[in-house]
Structure formats: C-alpha cells, structure tokens
Amino acid sequence: MNLRPYIRDILDFPSEGIVFKDITPLLKDPEAIRQAVDALIDLIGNQEIDIVVGIESRGFFFGPLLAARLNAGFVPARKPGKLPAKKISVTYELEYGTDTLEIHKDALQVGDKVLIHDDVLATGGTAKATCELVEQLGGEIVQCNFLMVLDFLKGVEKLKGYEIRSLINY
Amino acid sequence: MNLRPYIRDILDFPSEGIVFKDITPLLKDPEAIRQAVDALIDLIGNQEIDIVVGIESRGFFFGPLLAARLNAGFVPARKPGKLPAKKISVTYELEYGTDTLEIHKDALQVGDKVLIHDDVLATGGTAKATCELVEQLGGEIVQCNFLMVLDFLKGVEKLKGYEIRSLINY
C-alpha cells in the first residue's frame, strides 16, 4: 500500500515558507493505520525491542501501536512540565532558541533495547535529544524509525551512528 | 487483571494540593497495555464505532490502539495551534481562565459514530468541549470512555446525556 496519498501538504504551517506534512488523513483510515504499523514493524526485522520511546506528541499515535505489536513497553519523551515523576532532561538547539525534552528516570532499565519512534524526522534535534535521554538512562538504541524523513533537512547526518529507518522519504 | 497497581499517585502535581494519577507505569508494561485495551473495548460492547477521537495528549496513547481494534479511524482533538488544516474550536471554562480545543473540519462525516477517549475524566471540561466539537461536525457520540474517572470532581454530571464509561473510579 502506498501511504503517500494519506499524507497531505499544508503550506505555510506552522510558519510562512514551511510545508507541513499532515498525517491526520492517514490516522483517519483504519486500513492505512494497519499498513503503516505493519510496515514500521517490518523495518525492525527480528531485532529484539524491550521499550518503544515515542516523542511528544505525534510520536504518541504510532508508538503504543508499535509497542503492542512488539510486546514491548511504551515510554513517552515529553515536553517540559508534562511528566509528573522524577525525570531527566536534555536541552537542544533550534534554528532560533532552544527546546527541551524530558523522560522519567525510571522509564528504562540499564540494558533495555529501545526503539525510538516519531512521525517525522526533520532537522533531527528532537530525535537526537531523545537518543541522549535514552542513553543517559543506560538504554541501548536499536533503531530510530519514522513514518517520514525530510531528506533536505539532513536529520540523518545529525543521528550518525544510529540506525535510522523510515517508510517515506521526501 | 487489576490495573490500579499500574497507576501511581504523584503528590502536588501539576500544582500544590493536586494528586496526579500517572499512567506511565501502565504504559511501560506490555501486558497491562493489552489488558487495558481489552477492557476498554469491552466497555463498548457491540456498538458500532466509525471514529475514535482522542484528546491531547494522553488520549493519544490508547486512542489509536482502540481505533485499530475497532477497525475505526483515529482523530486527534488538539490544543490550539497544533492542527495544520481547516478546523473548528471550542473554548471552555477552567477554574481559573479558559482553555481551547480544536478539531479538523474534515475529521468526521455527518452521521459518523464516534467514541471519545481520554485517560482520565476530571472536571469534564475537556471532554465536554470535545463532545461539542464532534457534534458541530455532525458526529454521533456513542460513548466517552476513560481509563479513570475522578468521581469527586463530578465530571459525569457535566456530561449528562452521554454514555460515560471507565475502567477505574477514584
């Protein structure tokens, strides 16, 4: 199944000159959800996964679906102030300013094999911060997978050394 | 399976005097996820569901899992500024101030049978706003279901006329 027709371009969102890849048409179609989950699972092959880490917020849509299929746990990496228990944080550079991601301290056990998931890999700042959070807790990153990679933003270069997989490249 | 041991109390979060119900221990346990999904599906019985609407952000964890099991589509109800396409919004009262939720205009077709899902029903303001969004688009609300209802906040009263179900009552 070709998932591209289920991802629509929204011009000038969130700001002028940006073309936003909107996955809500995909989410609205149960067959497209199923095919996307199957394809994301295929990317992992027979590698063992203990924990799927999904990145707020759009990584929460498929993260738990992947965890359920892999018989793994799900852990959210969240924006500041959202996680209620003891946590660690990583602050990373944006084009203008900085952003922060957090994860619960007890989210992982040392040696846990981790799949990191988000809907889209853009510049890679968020994914890189998530890798750092997972590694600070002693997790072993097996793969970072995405519905889409925006090749022209070179996020894969920022994630050198990690296995990066996606269903669609733009 | 008793899910209560997988939900932990965090004192004074997000502010002093509040006891926050944290579901991250449940999400981290694949068997608990499976049992929660099974039990939420049981709440629906054999009622037909076309679309599951999950409320940002914690309604995104189980919403797509429920949609996949029901062979339904998934639609996110989001905080302002997050949805990229044409949308409608509802603003509702909080104890101090107001909040707003949005949904895409093309999220539903008139007559779609809708399950609304969130992790917790507290005062009911967010769930009520989501009901209004769904009905403005012509959706028919079959049930609102939650992992937890905080009975003392009387959210069920605010949702009078809707079928409200949950796995755990506090």
mmCIF file with all atom_site columns, N, CA and C in Angstrom, chain B residues 43-99:
data_model
loop_
_atom_site.group_PDB
_atom_site.id
_atom_site.type_symbol
_atom_site.label_atom_id
_atom_site.label_alt_id
_atom_site.label_comp_id
_atom_site.label_asym_id
_atom_site.label_entity_id
_atom_site.label_seq_id
_atom_site.pdbx_PDB_ins_code
_atom_site.Cartn_x
_atom_site.Cartn_y
_atom_site.Cartn_z
_atom_site.occupancy
_atom_site.B_iso_or_equiv
_atom_site.pdbx_formal_charge
_atom_site.auth_seq_id
_atom_site.auth_comp_id
_atom_site.auth_asym_id
_atom_site.auth_atom_id
_atom_site.pdbx_PDB_model_num
ATOM 1   N N  . LEU B 1 43 ? -15.937 -2.267 27.236 1.00 0.00 ? 43 LEU B N  1
ATOM 2   C CA . LEU B 1 43 ? -16.889 -1.225 27.648 1.00 0.00 ? 43 LEU B CA 1
ATOM 3   C C  . LEU B 1 43 ? -17.836 -0.844 26.508 1.00 0.00 ? 43 LEU B C  1
ATOM 4   N N  . ILE B 1 44 ? -17.347 -0.997 25.280 1.00 0.00 ? 44 ILE B N  1
ATOM 5   C CA . ILE B 1 44 ? -18.121 -0.560 24.110 1.00 0.00 ? 44 ILE B CA 1
ATOM 6   C C  . ILE B 1 44 ? -19.169 -1.594 23.720 1.00 0.00 ? 44 ILE B C  1
ATOM 7   N N  . GLY B 1 45 ? -18.912 -2.849 24.104 1.00 0.00 ? 45 GLY B N  1
ATOM 8   C CA . GLY B 1 45 ? -19.839 -3.915 23.737 1.00 0.00 ? 45 GLY B CA 1
ATOM 9   C C  . GLY B 1 45 ? -19.864 -4.071 22.229 1.00 0.00 ? 45 GLY B C  1
ATOM 10  N N  . ASN B 1 46 ? -21.052 -4.292 21.664 1.00 0.00 ? 46 ASN B N  1
ATOM 11  C CA . ASN B 1 46 ? -21.090 -4.457 20.204 1.00 0.00 ? 46 ASN B CA 1
ATOM 12  C C  . ASN B 1 46 ? -21.621 -3.213 19.495 1.00 0.00 ? 46 ASN B C  1
ATOM 13  N N  . GLN B 1 47 ? -21.468 -2.054 20.135 1.00 0.00 ? 47 GLN B N  1
ATOM 14  C CA . GLN B 1 47 ? -21.839 -0.801 19.478 1.00 0.00 ? 47 GLN B CA 1
ATOM 15  C C  . GLN B 1 47 ? -20.855 -0.507 18.336 1.00 0.00 ? 47 GLN B C  1
ATOM 16  N N  . GLU B 1 48 ? -21.386 -0.012 17.237 1.00 0.00 ? 48 GLU B N  1
ATOM 17  C CA . GLU B 1 48 ? -20.545 0.272  16.073 1.00 0.00 ? 48 GLU B CA 1
ATOM 18  C C  . GLU B 1 48 ? -19.827 1.616  16.264 1.00 0.00 ? 48 GLU B C  1
ATOM 19  N N  . ILE B 1 49 ? -18.551 1.643  15.927 1.00 0.00 ? 49 ILE B N  1
ATOM 20  C CA . ILE B 1 49 ? -17.742 2.876  16.027 1.00 0.00 ? 49 ILE B CA 1
ATOM 21  C C  . ILE B 1 49 ? -17.044 3.112  14.687 1.00 0.00 ? 49 ILE B C  1
ATOM 22  N N  . ASP B 1 50 ? -17.213 4.306  14.119 1.00 0.00 ? 50 ASP B N  1
ATOM 23  C CA . ASP B 1 50 ? -16.504 4.668  12.887 1.00 0.00 ? 50 ASP B CA 1
ATOM 24  C C  . ASP B 1 50 ? -15.196 5.391  13.177 1.00 0.00 ? 50 ASP B C  1
ATOM 25  N N  . ILE B 1 51 ? -15.235 6.241  14.209 1.00 0.00 ? 51 ILE B N  1
ATOM 26  C CA . ILE B 1 51 ? -14.092 7.115  14.501 1.00 0.00 ? 51 ILE B CA 1
ATOM 27  C C  . ILE B 1 51 ? -13.863 7.163  16.014 1.00 0.00 ? 51 ILE B C  1
ATOM 28  N N  . VAL B 1 52 ? -12.599 7.012  16.419 1.00 0.00 ? 52 VAL B N  1
ATOM 29  C CA . VAL B 1 52 ? -12.205 7.254  17.801 1.00 0.00 ? 52 VAL B CA 1
ATOM 30  C C  . VAL B 1 52 ? -11.550 8.631  17.856 1.00 0.00 ? 52 VAL B C  1
ATOM 31  N N  . VAL B 1 53 ? -12.081 9.498  18.705 1.00 0.00 ? 53 VAL B N  1
ATOM 32  C CA . VAL B 1 53 ? -11.477 10.822 18.912 1.00 0.00 ? 53 VAL B CA 1
ATOM 33  C C  . VAL B 1 53 ? -10.692 10.777 20.224 1.00 0.00 ? 53 VAL B C  1
ATOM 34  N N  . GLY B 1 54 ? -9.393  10.996 20.139 1.00 0.00 ? 54 GLY B N  1
ATOM 35  C CA . GLY B 1 54 ? -8.542  11.025 21.331 1.00 0.00 ? 54 GLY B CA 1
ATOM 36  C C  . GLY B 1 54 ? -8.191  12.454 21.680 1.00 0.00 ? 54 GLY B C  1
ATOM 37  N N  . ILE B 1 55 ? -8.170  12.743 22.965 1.00 0.00 ? 55 ILE B N  1
ATOM 38  C CA . ILE B 1 55 ? -7.942  14.111 23.436 1.00 0.00 ? 55 ILE B CA 1
ATOM 39  C C  . ILE B 1 55 ? -6.469  14.299 23.806 1.00 0.00 ? 55 ILE B C  1
ATOM 40  N N  . GLU B 1 56 ? -5.871  15.392 23.295 1.00 0.00 ? 56 GLU B N  1
ATOM 41  C CA . GLU B 1 56 ? -4.453  15.697 23.545 1.00 0.00 ? 56 GLU B CA 1
ATOM 42  C C  . GLU B 1 56 ? -4.162  15.824 25.029 1.00 0.00 ? 56 GLU B C  1
ATOM 43  N N  . SER B 1 57 ? -2.970  15.311 25.459 1.00 0.00 ? 57 SER B N  1
ATOM 44  C CA . SER B 1 57 ? -2.091  14.388 24.758 1.00 0.00 ? 57 SER B CA 1
ATOM 45  C C  . SER B 1 57 ? -2.295  12.952 25.224 1.00 0.00 ? 57 SER B C  1
ATOM 46  N N  . ARG B 1 58 ? -2.766  12.767 26.451 1.00 0.00 ? 58 ARG B N  1
ATOM 47  C CA . ARG B 1 58 ? -2.730  11.402 26.969 1.00 0.00 ? 58 ARG B CA 1
ATOM 48  C C  . ARG B 1 58 ? -3.825  10.530 26.375 1.00 0.00 ? 58 ARG B C  1
ATOM 49  N N  . GLY B 1 59 ? -4.800  11.153 25.707 1.00 0.00 ? 59 GLY B N  1
ATOM 50  C CA . GLY B 1 59 ? -5.780  10.371 24.956 1.00 0.00 ? 59 GLY B CA 1
ATOM 51  C C  . GLY B 1 59 ? -5.208  9.801  23.665 1.00 0.00 ? 59 GLY B C  1
ATOM 52  N N  . PHE B 1 60 ? -3.983  10.233 23.328 1.00 0.00 ? 60 PHE B N  1
ATOM 53  C CA . PHE B 1 60 ? -3.331  9.711  22.120 1.00 0.00 ? 60 PHE B CA 1
ATOM 54  C C  . PHE B 1 60 ? -2.677  8.353  22.368 1.00 0.00 ? 60 PHE B C  1
ATOM 55  N N  . PHE B 1 61 ? -2.456  8.002  23.641 1.00 0.00 ? 61 PHE B N  1
ATOM 56  C CA . PHE B 1 61 ? -1.782  6.729  23.922 1.00 0.00 ? 61 PHE B CA 1
ATOM 57  C C  . PHE B 1 61 ? -2.691  5.545  23.589 1.00 0.00 ? 61 PHE B C  1
ATOM 58  N N  . PHE B 1 62 ? -3.922  5.587  24.086 1.00 0.00 ? 62 PHE B N  1
ATOM 59  C CA . PHE B 1 62 ? -4.824  4.454  23.867 1.00 0.00 ? 62 PHE B CA 1
ATOM 60  C C  . PHE B 1 62 ? -5.793  4.669  22.703 1.00 0.00 ? 62 PHE B C  1
ATOM 61  N N  . GLY B 1 63 ? -6.003  5.922  22.301 1.00 0.00 ? 63 GLY B N  1
ATOM 62  C CA . GLY B 1 63 ? -6.951  6.187  21.218 1.00 0.00 ? 63 GLY B CA 1
ATOM 63  C C  . GLY B 1 63 ? -6.657  5.391  19.947 1.00 0.00 ? 63 GLY B C  1
ATOM 64  N N  . PRO B 1 64 ? -5.425  5.464  19.427 1.00 0.00 ? 64 PRO B N  1
ATOM 65  C CA . PRO B 1 64 ? -5.136  4.699  18.204 1.00 0.00 ? 64 PRO B CA 1
ATOM 66  C C  . PRO B 1 64 ? -5.184  3.185  18.422 1.00 0.00 ? 64 PRO B C  1
ATOM 67  N N  . LEU B 1 65 ? -4.839  2.728  19.623 1.00 0.00 ? 65 LEU B N  1
ATOM 68  C CA . LEU B 1 65 ? -4.951  1.286  19.914 1.00 0.00 ? 65 LEU B CA 1
ATOM 69  C C  . LEU B 1 65 ? -6.412  0.846  19.870 1.00 0.00 ? 65 LEU B C  1
ATOM 70  N N  . LEU B 1 66 ? -7.290  1.678  20.397 1.00 0.00 ? 66 LEU B N  1
ATOM 71  C CA . LEU B 1 66 ? -8.722  1.356  20.358 1.00 0.00 ? 66 LEU B CA 1
ATOM 72  C C  . LEU B 1 66 ? -9.230  1.403  18.922 1.00 0.00 ? 66 LEU B C  1
ATOM 73  N N  . ALA B 1 67 ? -8.801  2.419  18.167 1.00 0.00 ? 67 ALA B N  1
ATOM 74  C CA . ALA B 1 67 ? -9.233  2.533  16.770 1.00 0.00 ? 67 ALA B CA 1
ATOM 75  C C  . ALA B 1 67 ? -8.819  1.297  15.981 1.00 0.00 ? 67 ALA B C  1
ATOM 76  N N  . ALA B 1 68 ? -7.575  0.856  16.194 1.00 0.00 ? 68 ALA B N  1
ATOM 77  C CA . ALA B 1 68 ? -7.093  -0.317 15.453 1.00 0.00 ? 68 ALA B CA 1
ATOM 78  C C  . ALA B 1 68 ? -7.937  -1.543 15.783 1.00 0.00 ? 68 ALA B C  1
ATOM 79  N N  . ARG B 1 69 ? -8.274  -1.702 17.047 1.00 0.00 ? 69 ARG B N  1
ATOM 80  C CA . ARG B 1 69 ? -9.071  -2.878 17.447 1.00 0.00 ? 69 ARG B CA 1
ATOM 81  C C  . ARG B 1 69 ? -10.505 -2.809 16.927 1.00 0.00 ? 69 ARG B C  1
ATOM 82  N N  . LEU B 1 70 ? -11.018 -1.585 16.808 1.00 0.00 ? 70 LEU B N  1
ATOM 83  C CA . LEU B 1 70 ? -12.411 -1.391 16.367 1.00 0.00 ? 70 LEU B CA 1
ATOM 84  C C  . LEU B 1 70 ? -12.524 -1.282 14.852 1.00 0.00 ? 70 LEU B C  1
ATOM 85  N N  . ASN B 1 71 ? -11.376 -1.339 14.164 1.00 0.00 ? 71 ASN B N  1
ATOM 86  C CA . ASN B 1 71 ? -11.347 -1.087 12.714 1.00 0.00 ? 71 ASN B CA 1
ATOM 87  C C  . ASN B 1 71 ? -11.980 0.275  12.394 1.00 0.00 ? 71 ASN B C  1
ATOM 88  N N  . ALA B 1 72 ? -11.655 1.245  13.232 1.00 0.00 ? 72 ALA B N  1
ATOM 89  C CA . ALA B 1 72 ? -12.162 2.613  13.086 1.00 0.00 ? 72 ALA B CA 1
ATOM 90  C C  . ALA B 1 72 ? -10.997 3.546  12.755 1.00 0.00 ? 72 ALA B C  1
ATOM 91  N N  . GLY B 1 73 ? -11.314 4.748  12.336 1.00 0.00 ? 73 GLY B N  1
ATOM 92  C CA . GLY B 1 73 ? -10.290 5.763  12.147 1.00 0.00 ? 73 GLY B CA 1
ATOM 93  C C  . GLY B 1 73 ? -9.978  6.446  13.466 1.00 0.00 ? 73 GLY B C  1
ATOM 94  N N  . PHE B 1 74 ? -8.839  7.149  13.505 1.00 0.00 ? 74 PHE B N  1
ATOM 95  C CA . PHE B 1 74 ? -8.483  7.904  14.697 1.00 0.00 ? 74 PHE B CA 1
ATOM 96  C C  . PHE B 1 74 ? -8.380  9.383  14.350 1.00 0.00 ? 74 PHE B C  1
ATOM 97  N N  . VAL B 1 75 ? -8.962  10.208 15.210 1.00 0.00 ? 75 VAL B N  1
ATOM 98  C CA . VAL B 1 75 ? -8.942  11.669 15.022 1.00 0.00 ? 75 VAL B CA 1
ATOM 99  C C  . VAL B 1 75 ? -8.450  12.323 16.312 1.00 0.00 ? 75 VAL B C  1
ATOM 100 N N  . PRO B 1 76 ? -7.417  13.173 16.235 1.00 0.00 ? 76 PRO B N  1
ATOM 101 C CA . PRO B 1 76 ? -6.971  13.875 17.436 1.00 0.00 ? 76 PRO B CA 1
ATOM 102 C C  . PRO B 1 76 ? -7.745  15.179 17.660 1.00 0.00 ? 76 PRO B C  1
ATOM 103 N N  . ALA B 1 77 ? -8.192  15.406 18.901 1.00 0.00 ? 77 ALA B N  1
ATOM 104 C CA . ALA B 1 77 ? -8.685  16.732 19.326 1.00 0.00 ? 77 ALA B CA 1
ATOM 105 C C  . ALA B 1 77 ? -7.500  17.401 20.000 1.00 0.00 ? 77 ALA B C  1
ATOM 106 N N  . ARG B 1 78 ? -7.098  18.576 19.460 1.00 0.00 ? 78 ARG B N  1
ATOM 107 C CA . ARG B 1 78 ? -5.812  19.125 19.878 1.00 0.00 ? 78 ARG B CA 1
ATOM 108 C C  . ARG B 1 78 ? -5.904  20.512 20.492 1.00 0.00 ? 78 ARG B C  1
ATOM 109 N N  . LYS B 1 79 ? -4.835  20.867 21.181 1.00 0.00 ? 79 LYS B N  1
ATOM 110 C CA . LYS B 1 79 ? -4.727  22.205 21.746 1.00 0.00 ? 79 LYS B CA 1
ATOM 111 C C  . LYS B 1 79 ? -4.498  23.219 20.627 1.00 0.00 ? 79 LYS B C  1
ATOM 112 N N  . PRO B 1 80 ? -4.743  24.493 20.909 1.00 0.00 ? 80 PRO B N  1
ATOM 113 C CA . PRO B 1 80 ? -4.690  25.490 19.846 1.00 0.00 ? 80 PRO B CA 1
ATOM 114 C C  . PRO B 1 80 ? -3.336  25.537 19.128 1.00 0.00 ? 80 PRO B C  1
ATOM 115 N N  . GLY B 1 81 ? -3.416  25.699 17.806 1.00 0.00 ? 81 GLY B N  1
ATOM 116 C CA . GLY B 1 81 ? -2.197  25.917 17.029 1.00 0.00 ? 81 GLY B CA 1
ATOM 117 C C  . GLY B 1 81 ? -1.481  24.663 16.583 1.00 0.00 ? 81 GLY B C  1
ATOM 118 N N  . LYS B 1 82 ? -2.017  23.491 16.938 1.00 0.00 ? 82 LYS B N  1
ATOM 119 C CA . LYS B 1 82 ? -1.335  22.247 16.599 1.00 0.00 ? 82 LYS B CA 1
ATOM 120 C C  . LYS B 1 82 ? -1.841  21.633 15.302 1.00 0.00 ? 82 LYS B C  1
ATOM 121 N N  . LEU B 1 83 ? -3.132  21.781 15.020 1.00 0.00 ? 83 LEU B N  1
ATOM 122 C CA . LEU B 1 83 ? -3.689  21.175 13.805 1.00 0.00 ? 83 LEU B CA 1
ATOM 123 C C  . LEU B 1 83 ? -3.449  22.104 12.616 1.00 0.00 ? 83 LEU B C  1
ATOM 124 N N  . PRO B 1 84 ? -2.949  21.547 11.516 1.00 0.00 ? 84 PRO B N  1
ATOM 125 C CA . PRO B 1 84 ? -2.500  22.410 10.420 1.00 0.00 ? 84 PRO B CA 1
ATOM 126 C C  . PRO B 1 84 ? -3.580  22.798 9.405  1.00 0.00 ? 84 PRO B C  1
ATOM 127 N N  . ALA B 1 85 ? -4.665  22.027 9.296  1.00 0.00 ? 85 ALA B N  1
ATOM 128 C CA . ALA B 1 85 ? -5.643  22.285 8.234  1.00 0.00 ? 85 ALA B CA 1
ATOM 129 C C  . ALA B 1 85 ? -6.842  23.057 8.790  1.00 0.00 ? 85 ALA B C  1
ATOM 130 N N  . LYS B 1 86 ? -7.889  23.205 7.963  1.00 0.00 ? 86 LYS B N  1
ATOM 131 C CA . LYS B 1 86 ? -9.062  23.965 8.414  1.00 0.00 ? 86 LYS B CA 1
ATOM 132 C C  . LYS B 1 86 ? -9.701  23.287 9.612  1.00 0.00 ? 86 LYS B C  1
ATOM 133 N N  . LYS B 1 87 ? -10.089 24.081 10.596 1.00 0.00 ? 87 LYS B N  1
ATOM 134 C CA . LYS B 1 87 ? -10.529 23.479 11.850 1.00 0.00 ? 87 LYS B CA 1
ATOM 135 C C  . LYS B 1 87 ? -11.594 24.334 12.517 1.00 0.00 ? 87 LYS B C  1
ATOM 136 N N  . ILE B 1 88 ? -12.252 23.730 13.505 1.00 0.00 ? 88 ILE B N  1
ATOM 137 C CA . ILE B 1 88 ? -13.168 24.463 14.368 1.00 0.00 ? 88 ILE B CA 1
ATOM 138 C C  . ILE B 1 88 ? -12.640 24.372 15.790 1.00 0.00 ? 88 ILE B C  1
ATOM 139 N N  . SER B 1 89 ? -13.085 25.277 16.655 1.00 0.00 ? 89 SER B N  1
ATOM 140 C CA . SER B 1 89 ? -12.586 25.262 18.027 1.00 0.00 ? 89 SER B CA 1
ATOM 141 C C  . SER B 1 89 ? -13.710 25.534 19.013 1.00 0.00 ? 89 SER B C  1
ATOM 142 N N  . VAL B 1 90 ? -13.514 25.043 20.229 1.00 0.00 ? 90 VAL B N  1
ATOM 143 C CA . VAL B 1 90 ? -14.430 25.319 21.337 1.00 0.00 ? 90 VAL B CA 1
ATOM 144 C C  . VAL B 1 90 ? -13.597 25.800 22.513 1.00 0.00 ? 90 VAL B C  1
ATOM 145 N N  . THR B 1 91 ? -14.017 26.897 23.112 1.00 0.00 ? 91 THR B N  1
ATOM 146 C CA . THR B 1 91 ? -13.339 27.419 24.301 1.00 0.00 ? 91 THR B CA 1
ATOM 147 C C  . THR B 1 91 ? -14.214 27.134 25.518 1.00 0.00 ? 91 THR B C  1
ATOM 148 N N  . TYR B 1 92 ? -13.586 26.681 26.582 1.00 0.00 ? 92 TYR B N  1
ATOM 149 C CA . TYR B 1 92 ? -14.357 26.281 27.765 1.00 0.00 ? 92 TYR B CA 1
ATOM 150 C C  . TYR B 1 92 ? -13.698 26.832 29.023 1.00 0.00 ? 92 TYR B C  1
ATOM 151 N N  . GLU B 1 93 ? -14.512 26.890 30.067 1.00 0.00 ? 93 GLU B N  1
ATOM 152 C CA . GLU B 1 93 ? -14.082 27.485 31.333 1.00 0.00 ? 93 GLU B CA 1
ATOM 153 C C  . GLU B 1 93 ? -13.237 26.520 32.150 1.00 0.00 ? 93 GLU B C  1
ATOM 154 N N  . LEU B 1 94 ? -12.176 27.029 32.730 1.00 0.00 ? 94 LEU B N  1
ATOM 155 C CA . LEU B 1 94 ? -11.429 26.302 33.748 1.00 0.00 ? 94 LEU B CA 1
ATOM 156 C C  . LEU B 1 94 ? -11.710 26.963 35.098 1.00 0.00 ? 94 LEU B C  1
ATOM 157 N N  . GLU B 1 95 ? -11.141 26.406 36.157 1.00 0.00 ? 95 GLU B N  1
ATOM 158 C CA . GLU B 1 95 ? -11.332 27.024 37.474 1.00 0.00 ? 95 GLU B CA 1
ATOM 159 C C  . GLU B 1 95 ? -10.829 28.466 37.425 1.00 0.00 ? 95 GLU B C  1
ATOM 160 N N  . TYR B 1 96 ? -9.650  28.647 36.807 1.00 0.00 ? 96 TYR B N  1
ATOM 161 C CA . TYR B 1 96 ? -9.127  30.000 36.587 1.00 0.00 ? 96 TYR B CA 1
ATOM 162 C C  . TYR B 1 96 ? -8.850  30.152 35.095 1.00 0.00 ? 96 TYR B C  1
ATOM 163 N N  . GLY B 1 97 ? -9.613  30.977 34.405 1.00 0.00 ? 97 GLY B N  1
ATOM 164 C CA . GLY B 1 97 ? -9.359  31.220 32.990 1.00 0.00 ? 97 GLY B CA 1
ATOM 165 C C  . GLY B 1 97 ? -10.099 30.275 32.060 1.00 0.00 ? 97 GLY B C  1
ATOM 166 N N  . THR B 1 98 ? -9.616  30.149 30.845 1.00 0.00 ? 98 THR B N  1
ATOM 167 C CA . THR B 1 98 ? -10.272 29.308 29.846 1.00 0.00 ? 98 THR B CA 1
ATOM 168 C C  . THR B 1 98 ? -9.226  28.479 29.107 1.00 0.00 ? 98 THR B C  1
ATOM 169 N N  . ASP B 1 99 ? -9.732  27.474 28.385 1.00 0.00 ? 99 ASP B N  1
ATOM 170 C CA . ASP B 1 99 ? -8.864  26.681 27.526 1.00 0.00 ? 99 ASP B CA 1
ATOM 171 C C  . ASP B 1 99 ? -9.613  26.421 26.222 1.00 0.00 ? 99 ASP B C  1
#
